[in-house]
XYZ file of C-alpha atoms in Angstrom:
488
model
C -187.435 218.117 10.757
C -190.182 217.634 8.229
C -189.125 218.880 4.794
C -191.843 221.061 3.186
C -192.825 220.068 -0.306
C -191.656 223.330 -1.954
C -188.111 222.640 -0.720
C -187.961 219.791 -3.203
C -189.036 221.894 -6.121
C -187.377 224.337 -8.473
C -188.107 228.145 -8.238
C -188.673 229.414 -11.761
C -190.324 232.688 -12.836
C -191.435 233.424 -9.206
C -193.193 230.027 -8.839
C -192.270 226.702 -7.306
C -192.520 224.048 -9.952
C -191.843 220.347 -10.166
C -188.639 219.386 -11.839
C -189.093 217.964 -15.345
C -186.008 215.791 -15.040
C -187.053 212.613 -13.150
C -183.684 212.110 -11.536
C -183.594 212.526 -7.686
C -180.763 212.987 -5.194
C -180.603 211.940 -1.577
C -179.424 214.209 1.255
C -178.427 212.922 4.723
C -177.961 214.413 8.204
C -174.237 214.216 8.908
C -174.787 214.386 12.700
C -176.311 210.863 12.707
C -176.345 209.604 9.054
C -180.104 209.595 8.882
C -181.915 210.203 5.550
C -183.263 213.819 5.309
C -184.885 213.480 1.836
C -184.765 211.247 -1.185
C -186.674 213.763 -3.320
C -183.991 216.319 -4.047
C -184.486 217.407 -7.710
C -181.807 217.553 -10.387
C -182.574 220.259 -12.913
C -181.983 219.020 -16.502
C -181.835 220.653 -19.937
C -185.513 221.409 -20.104
C -185.574 222.906 -16.605
C -182.576 225.045 -17.295
C -184.145 226.108 -20.614
C -187.332 227.324 -18.838
C -185.301 229.305 -16.262
C -183.141 230.872 -19.034
C -186.199 231.843 -20.982
C -187.835 233.429 -17.968
C -184.608 235.300 -17.244
C -184.373 236.588 -20.781
C -187.963 237.812 -20.540
C -187.111 239.568 -17.255
C -184.085 241.220 -18.824
C -185.769 242.236 -22.110
C -185.870 245.930 -22.960
C -188.931 247.557 -21.455
C -189.362 244.798 -18.820
C -190.297 245.734 -15.225
C -186.775 244.991 -13.935
C -185.110 246.996 -16.690
C -187.442 249.939 -16.157
C -187.172 249.804 -12.289
C -185.642 253.013 -10.900
C -182.421 252.785 -8.816
C -184.350 253.643 -5.740
C -186.854 250.905 -6.235
C -184.229 248.252 -7.023
C -182.401 249.343 -3.840
C -185.579 248.925 -1.865
C -186.045 245.353 -3.199
C -182.467 244.362 -2.242
C -182.801 245.808 1.213
C -186.128 244.183 1.824
C -184.669 240.898 0.757
C -181.872 241.358 3.235
C -184.433 242.147 6.001
C -186.374 239.018 5.126
C -183.261 236.837 5.301
C -182.512 238.381 8.702
C -186.048 237.806 9.993
C -185.919 234.136 8.832
C -182.303 233.445 9.722
C -182.879 230.861 12.326
C -185.146 228.888 10.023
C -182.701 229.205 7.139
C -179.816 228.140 9.311
C -181.724 225.065 10.447
C -182.181 224.039 6.784
C -178.496 224.323 6.135
C -177.528 222.668 9.465
C -179.590 219.513 8.831
C -177.461 218.585 5.869
C -174.133 220.495 6.552
C -173.873 219.853 10.285
C -172.523 223.241 11.283
C -173.898 224.544 14.664
C -175.762 227.826 14.679
C -173.045 229.365 16.815
C -170.666 230.474 15.552
C -170.716 229.372 11.927
C -174.367 229.140 10.969
C -175.151 232.600 12.274
C -172.002 234.212 10.852
C -172.514 232.790 7.351
C -176.084 234.086 7.227
C -174.868 237.451 8.497
C -172.468 237.476 5.497
C -175.390 237.017 3.146
C -177.392 239.776 4.859
C -174.406 242.073 4.845
C -173.686 241.483 1.181
C -177.200 242.435 0.064
C -177.182 245.562 2.160
C -173.705 246.528 1.048
C -174.568 246.060 -2.662
C -177.933 247.821 -2.252
C -175.876 250.811 -1.271
C -174.038 250.677 -4.575
C -177.210 250.837 -6.688
C -177.059 254.144 -8.657
C -173.512 254.897 -7.509
C -171.396 252.614 -9.814
C -170.291 255.443 -12.027
C -168.857 255.209 -15.536
C -166.509 257.780 -17.110
C -166.631 260.729 -19.421
C -163.892 262.527 -21.332
C -163.708 266.014 -22.789
C -164.346 266.626 -26.483
C -160.998 268.280 -27.199
C -160.664 266.097 -30.272
C -164.252 266.716 -31.431
C -165.649 263.591 -29.759
C -167.471 263.586 -26.489
C -166.651 260.181 -24.956
C -168.797 258.314 -22.405
C -168.144 254.976 -20.806
C -171.112 253.204 -19.206
C -171.095 250.102 -17.022
C -173.870 247.885 -18.356
C -175.252 244.612 -16.938
C -174.251 241.353 -18.696
C -177.782 239.915 -18.755
C -178.543 236.355 -17.673
C -175.908 235.251 -15.157
C -175.506 232.126 -13.009
C -173.969 231.365 -9.689
C -172.872 227.807 -8.841
C -172.232 227.679 -5.117
C -170.526 225.179 -2.828
C -171.996 223.184 0.055
C -169.804 224.597 2.849
C -171.337 228.084 3.167
C -174.456 228.165 1.009
C -176.122 231.365 2.215
C -172.930 233.408 2.392
C -172.008 232.290 -1.118
C -175.434 233.430 -2.382
C -174.658 236.888 -0.917
C -171.268 237.029 -2.581
C -172.647 236.168 -6.048
C -176.325 237.212 -6.243
C -176.105 240.580 -4.501
C -173.540 242.225 -6.879
C -175.204 240.639 -9.900
C -178.701 241.940 -9.004
C -177.466 245.368 -7.835
C -175.990 246.020 -11.263
C -179.224 245.093 -13.030
C -178.526 241.485 -14.134
C -180.954 238.575 -13.776
C -179.597 235.712 -11.714
C -179.895 231.883 -11.746
C -178.751 230.164 -8.593
C -177.538 226.556 -8.561
C -176.925 225.398 -4.967
C -174.875 222.267 -4.128
C -176.746 219.007 -4.073
C -175.333 218.443 -0.597
C -176.861 221.502 1.052
C -179.761 222.736 -1.198
C -182.560 223.345 1.296
C -181.920 226.967 2.466
C -181.440 228.048 -1.151
C -184.758 226.383 -2.069
C -186.484 228.230 0.733
C -185.413 231.659 -0.652
C -188.139 231.562 -3.369
C -190.791 232.806 -0.954
C -188.565 235.588 0.136
C -187.763 236.551 -3.502
C -191.505 237.063 -4.146
C -192.165 238.908 -0.874
C -189.197 241.225 -1.485
C -190.675 242.325 -4.811
C -188.322 240.881 -7.403
C -190.186 240.592 -10.729
C -190.688 237.127 -12.177
C -187.543 235.624 -13.805
C -185.058 237.963 -12.006
C -183.927 235.642 -9.244
C -184.388 231.909 -9.821
C -183.242 228.703 -8.069
C -182.339 225.503 -9.880
C -181.522 222.656 -7.525
C -179.233 220.160 -9.079
C -175.883 218.349 -9.194
C -172.788 218.570 -11.353
C -174.786 217.787 -14.480
C -176.877 220.895 -13.904
C -173.766 222.944 -13.471
C -172.463 221.687 -16.749
C -175.597 222.715 -18.478
C -175.344 226.234 -17.112
C -171.661 226.518 -17.823
C -172.178 225.505 -21.490
C -175.507 227.351 -22.161
C -175.288 229.672 -25.138
C -177.687 232.226 -23.547
C -175.975 232.721 -20.226
C -173.475 235.517 -20.261
C -171.492 234.674 -17.094
C -170.981 231.936 -14.529
C -169.520 232.555 -11.057
C -168.314 229.239 -9.613
C -166.971 228.366 -6.165
C -165.691 224.801 -5.579
C -162.808 222.460 -6.465
C -159.956 223.169 -8.829
C -160.940 220.233 -11.037
C -164.525 221.360 -11.456
C -163.443 224.978 -11.941
C -161.265 224.018 -14.788
C -164.184 222.144 -16.289
C -166.461 225.198 -15.875
C -163.842 227.420 -17.567
C -163.467 225.001 -20.524
C -167.220 224.705 -21.008
C -167.617 228.442 -20.824
C -164.929 228.942 -23.499
C -166.229 226.231 -25.753
C -169.781 227.579 -25.645
C -170.213 231.364 -25.991
C -166.964 232.464 -24.349
C -169.012 233.485 -21.315
C -167.364 235.442 -18.538
C -166.247 233.379 -15.489
C -165.277 234.002 -11.931
C -163.656 231.061 -10.185
C -162.904 230.770 -6.447
C -161.288 227.362 -6.064
C -159.841 226.976 -2.601
C -156.499 227.166 -0.963
C -153.841 225.881 1.498
C -153.414 229.004 3.507
C -150.225 229.627 5.430
C -150.130 231.387 8.815
C -146.603 232.675 9.687
C -145.954 233.360 13.402
C -142.797 235.365 14.276
C -140.981 235.442 17.593
C -142.360 238.941 18.359
C -146.028 237.976 17.728
C -148.672 238.401 20.383
C -148.928 234.759 21.270
C -152.579 234.779 22.473
C -153.760 236.575 19.326
C -151.818 234.328 16.976
C -153.148 231.139 18.634
C -156.733 232.564 18.622
C -156.675 233.353 14.880
C -154.819 230.151 13.803
C -157.098 227.791 15.831
C -160.293 229.489 14.678
C -158.981 229.553 11.111
C -158.612 225.751 11.251
C -161.755 224.731 13.060
C -164.376 227.092 11.627
C -167.020 224.810 9.964
C -164.852 221.818 11.034
C -162.120 222.984 8.646
C -164.471 223.020 5.670
C -163.646 226.543 4.456
C -161.591 227.554 1.485
C -159.296 229.815 3.507
C -158.629 227.545 6.450
C -155.319 228.185 8.212
C -154.135 224.686 7.488
C -150.383 225.478 7.298
C -148.799 227.147 10.304
C -145.095 228.208 10.309
C -143.675 229.280 13.696
C -140.291 230.896 14.284
C -137.810 229.018 16.517
C -137.858 231.420 19.476
C -141.627 231.059 20.078
C -142.279 227.607 18.632
C -142.542 225.576 21.827
C -144.762 228.117 23.544
C -146.951 228.531 20.534
C -147.346 224.760 20.037
C -148.338 224.159 23.622
C -150.859 226.923 23.552
C -152.237 225.750 20.180
C -152.652 222.211 21.429
C -154.574 223.447 24.554
C -156.781 225.709 22.490
C -157.530 222.907 20.011
C -158.383 220.592 22.907
C -160.906 223.212 24.107
C -162.469 223.209 20.613
C -162.611 219.424 20.787
C -164.614 219.858 23.979
C -167.332 221.827 22.175
C -167.653 219.395 19.307
C -170.978 217.621 19.238
C -174.586 217.520 18.041
C -175.076 220.689 15.970
C -178.620 220.979 17.277
C -177.352 221.581 20.822
C -176.687 225.209 21.856
C -173.374 224.166 23.535
C -171.874 222.772 20.385
C -169.477 224.996 18.277
C -168.041 222.211 16.023
C -170.121 219.644 14.208
C -169.543 216.754 11.871
C -168.114 217.042 8.413
C -170.629 217.223 5.593
C -171.083 213.586 4.554
C -169.695 210.136 4.571
C -167.583 210.679 1.488
C -165.852 213.725 3.022
C -165.482 211.877 6.320
C -163.808 208.869 4.711
C -161.619 211.111 2.559
C -160.258 213.086 5.583
C -159.575 209.918 7.537
C -157.759 208.248 4.599
C -155.577 211.406 4.203
C -154.702 211.296 7.909
C -153.956 207.519 7.741
C -151.752 207.866 4.696
C -149.828 210.684 6.301
C -149.108 208.441 9.297
C -148.219 205.446 7.147
C -145.935 207.446 4.860
C -144.282 209.231 7.861
C -145.138 212.637 6.474
C -144.839 214.077 9.958
C -145.609 213.407 13.599
C -149.272 213.218 14.634
C -149.313 215.120 17.918
C -153.012 214.826 18.733
C -156.414 214.088 17.160
C -157.093 212.580 13.813
C -159.533 210.031 15.071
C -163.115 209.182 14.039
C -165.420 210.097 16.938
C -168.674 208.496 18.066
C -170.588 205.491 16.807
C -172.777 207.547 14.427
C -172.353 210.638 12.400
C -169.336 211.970 10.644
C -167.186 213.501 13.401
C -163.428 213.894 12.977
C -161.257 214.985 15.864
C -159.122 218.015 14.864
C -155.589 216.793 14.104
C -152.180 218.415 14.493
C -149.216 217.102 12.404
C -145.700 218.446 13.205
C -142.481 218.483 11.135
C -144.143 217.766 7.809
C -141.978 218.082 4.697
C -142.739 220.764 2.163
C -143.593 218.098 -0.384
C -145.744 216.022 1.911
C -149.357 215.784 0.841
C -150.467 216.834 4.282
C -148.636 220.146 3.668
C -149.358 220.544 0.010
C -152.964 219.356 -0.708
C -156.219 220.994 0.401
C -157.961 218.631 2.877
C -161.076 220.571 3.607
C -161.203 219.204 7.152
C -159.774 219.970 10.633
C -156.117 219.010 9.926
C -153.181 221.321 10.395
C -149.457 220.949 9.582
C -147.234 222.955 12.009
C -143.564 223.530 11.123
C -140.809 225.701 12.543
C -138.652 228.227 10.608
C -135.586 230.411 11.280
C -135.560 233.347 8.911
C -137.972 235.620 7.124
C -136.527 234.621 3.672
C -136.900 230.946 4.503
C -140.591 231.245 5.484
C -141.548 233.343 2.441
C -140.275 230.454 0.291
C -142.212 227.939 2.412
C -145.429 229.984 2.310
C -145.286 230.491 -1.470
C -144.496 226.856 -2.199
C -148.020 226.025 -3.070
C -150.235 225.770 -6.132
C -152.754 227.883 -4.249
C -152.722 231.553 -3.288
C -155.935 232.544 -1.544
C -155.096 233.870 1.898
C -151.911 234.180 3.955
C -151.411 235.537 7.413
C -148.410 237.061 9.221
C -148.242 237.549 12.976
C -145.657 240.138 13.986
C -145.312 243.435 15.814
C -142.721 244.752 13.331
C -144.627 247.005 10.830
C -141.703 247.012 8.361
C -141.716 243.241 8.282
C -145.476 243.122 7.990
C -145.368 245.382 4.934
C -142.544 243.386 3.326
C -144.492 240.194 3.784
C -147.688 241.764 2.458
C -145.873 242.240 -0.833
C -143.833 239.040 -0.723
C -146.693 236.573 -0.179
C -148.160 235.276 -3.441
C -151.732 235.463 -2.252
C -154.945 237.368 -3.088
C -155.473 238.352 0.525
C -152.848 238.881 3.217
C -153.807 239.303 6.904
C -151.485 241.002 9.302
C -152.093 239.635 12.847
C -155.158 237.880 11.498
C -156.087 235.230 8.974
C -159.113 233.415 7.443
C -161.497 236.390 7.212
C -163.057 238.626 4.589
C -164.653 242.065 4.414
C -167.452 243.271 2.178
C -165.567 246.318 0.794
C -162.382 244.472 -0.197
C -161.783 242.029 -3.126
C -161.706 238.341 -2.264
C -160.070 235.788 -4.508
C -156.771 234.205 -5.146
C -153.699 233.740 -7.299
C -152.422 230.614 -9.062
C -154.957 227.688 -8.843
C -157.056 229.536 -6.227
C -159.003 230.948 -9.077
C -159.742 233.760 -11.466
C -161.291 237.102 -10.708
C -162.478 238.653 -7.513
C -165.666 238.753 -5.356
C -166.722 241.499 -2.960
C -166.073 245.200 -3.156
C -166.312 247.231 -6.348
C -164.423 244.425 -8.067
C -167.538 242.229 -8.027
C -169.456 245.043 -9.780
C -166.878 245.022 -12.511
C -167.281 241.296 -12.830
C -171.002 241.504 -13.483
C -170.832 244.487 -15.959
C -169.427 245.257 -19.358
C -168.013 248.723 -20.122
C -169.625 250.277 -23.158
C -167.964 253.219 -24.952
C -170.195 255.843 -26.592
C -168.523 258.275 -28.988
C -170.439 261.421 -29.848
C -169.178 263.319 -32.860
C -169.563 267.021 -32.220
C -168.012 268.217 -35.524
C -170.416 266.989 -38.164
């Protein structure tokens, strides 16, 4: 694929411009290791400064964006969603060439998430009501939800367009102006959005794209004129973002930092359904999702049957792993050589340290590209790294349990708390577990999925704040109290 010149530029004030910072990054095709481009820009201080100034102008009192009616803003968001939909195969190809995820199922589903987010939040425009209180004490009291102003979204490489929807859509629907910083590993689809931003009718400076690496993210997180940063990525980087935000202007932060999600399968579970969700929850995007079902606990009575069915289902997934450009492929490579080597080292160390029994998989596949065969470890200790640490690859730890009390302790024995799943036909047990699991999301007879109307985020080191639903609107607005004295 030939990379068009504008895909290696920044999008500032509704124009593609060359990056002022001379530094360049390289991106590679993980399917074969070939160079895609050596001209990926890294936005620096001056570039960020231009974007922030344009954003401030776009948010100034009396600006086109501030004066735009709710109906017109809604139309812009809906048109943008329509344009993403009309260009989804092209956008998916731009992500696929550096991420390696086949169009079906992951590439298509992550773009559908972006489209759905913009349509969902377009529906909220003009409906995010404040409050009013009677003047029984002589004061009429009004609470308004006001936009924060210039906000930034720093998104990960593993689902770039979906992440744009989760962050940009609620920010723009509430009247903010938005600066997007995509990952340096998968920047191309984000870069392509500039043309769609203009065509949708966003005024200059409202929606901008700064391609860059961690240095760009640090500039955004510490910038004194940015009111909020929403970050998705690693725990270590999230902590750095929070510290920079606090040390600068105490900007608001939302952090979504990953997980080690437990799936708990009871004896009375529907076996076929449990295997389906657990296998898909591990292999989606080759395990490179924050809510991958990477810990599976199965009750004694169903353990052998579940494990046999799980192994067969994973072998089927192995059979559809291949070149992401082929329509028959459902699993592709992991994102790059660094991730590939990291996963293989984790698997090798687990074998050397006898952290569990490797039942199948775990090998490097092919002579080129970064393919890792999905791996199953059994009987891993609770303190084993294979059970404790986020791998971000197709590696699962499966263990048996006897009692509900035991498995609650096992599931909660993690520094993460993003998503948990329970598979059972007992509604009373399901409700108990939904309360007992220390997790931001609990699935009953499902796992590793999200919905537009419901908050998404985690407890403990899985992050701070929530995305999706009305909770995202709260995250991009500030309540303002207006007190009207009726007694003077």
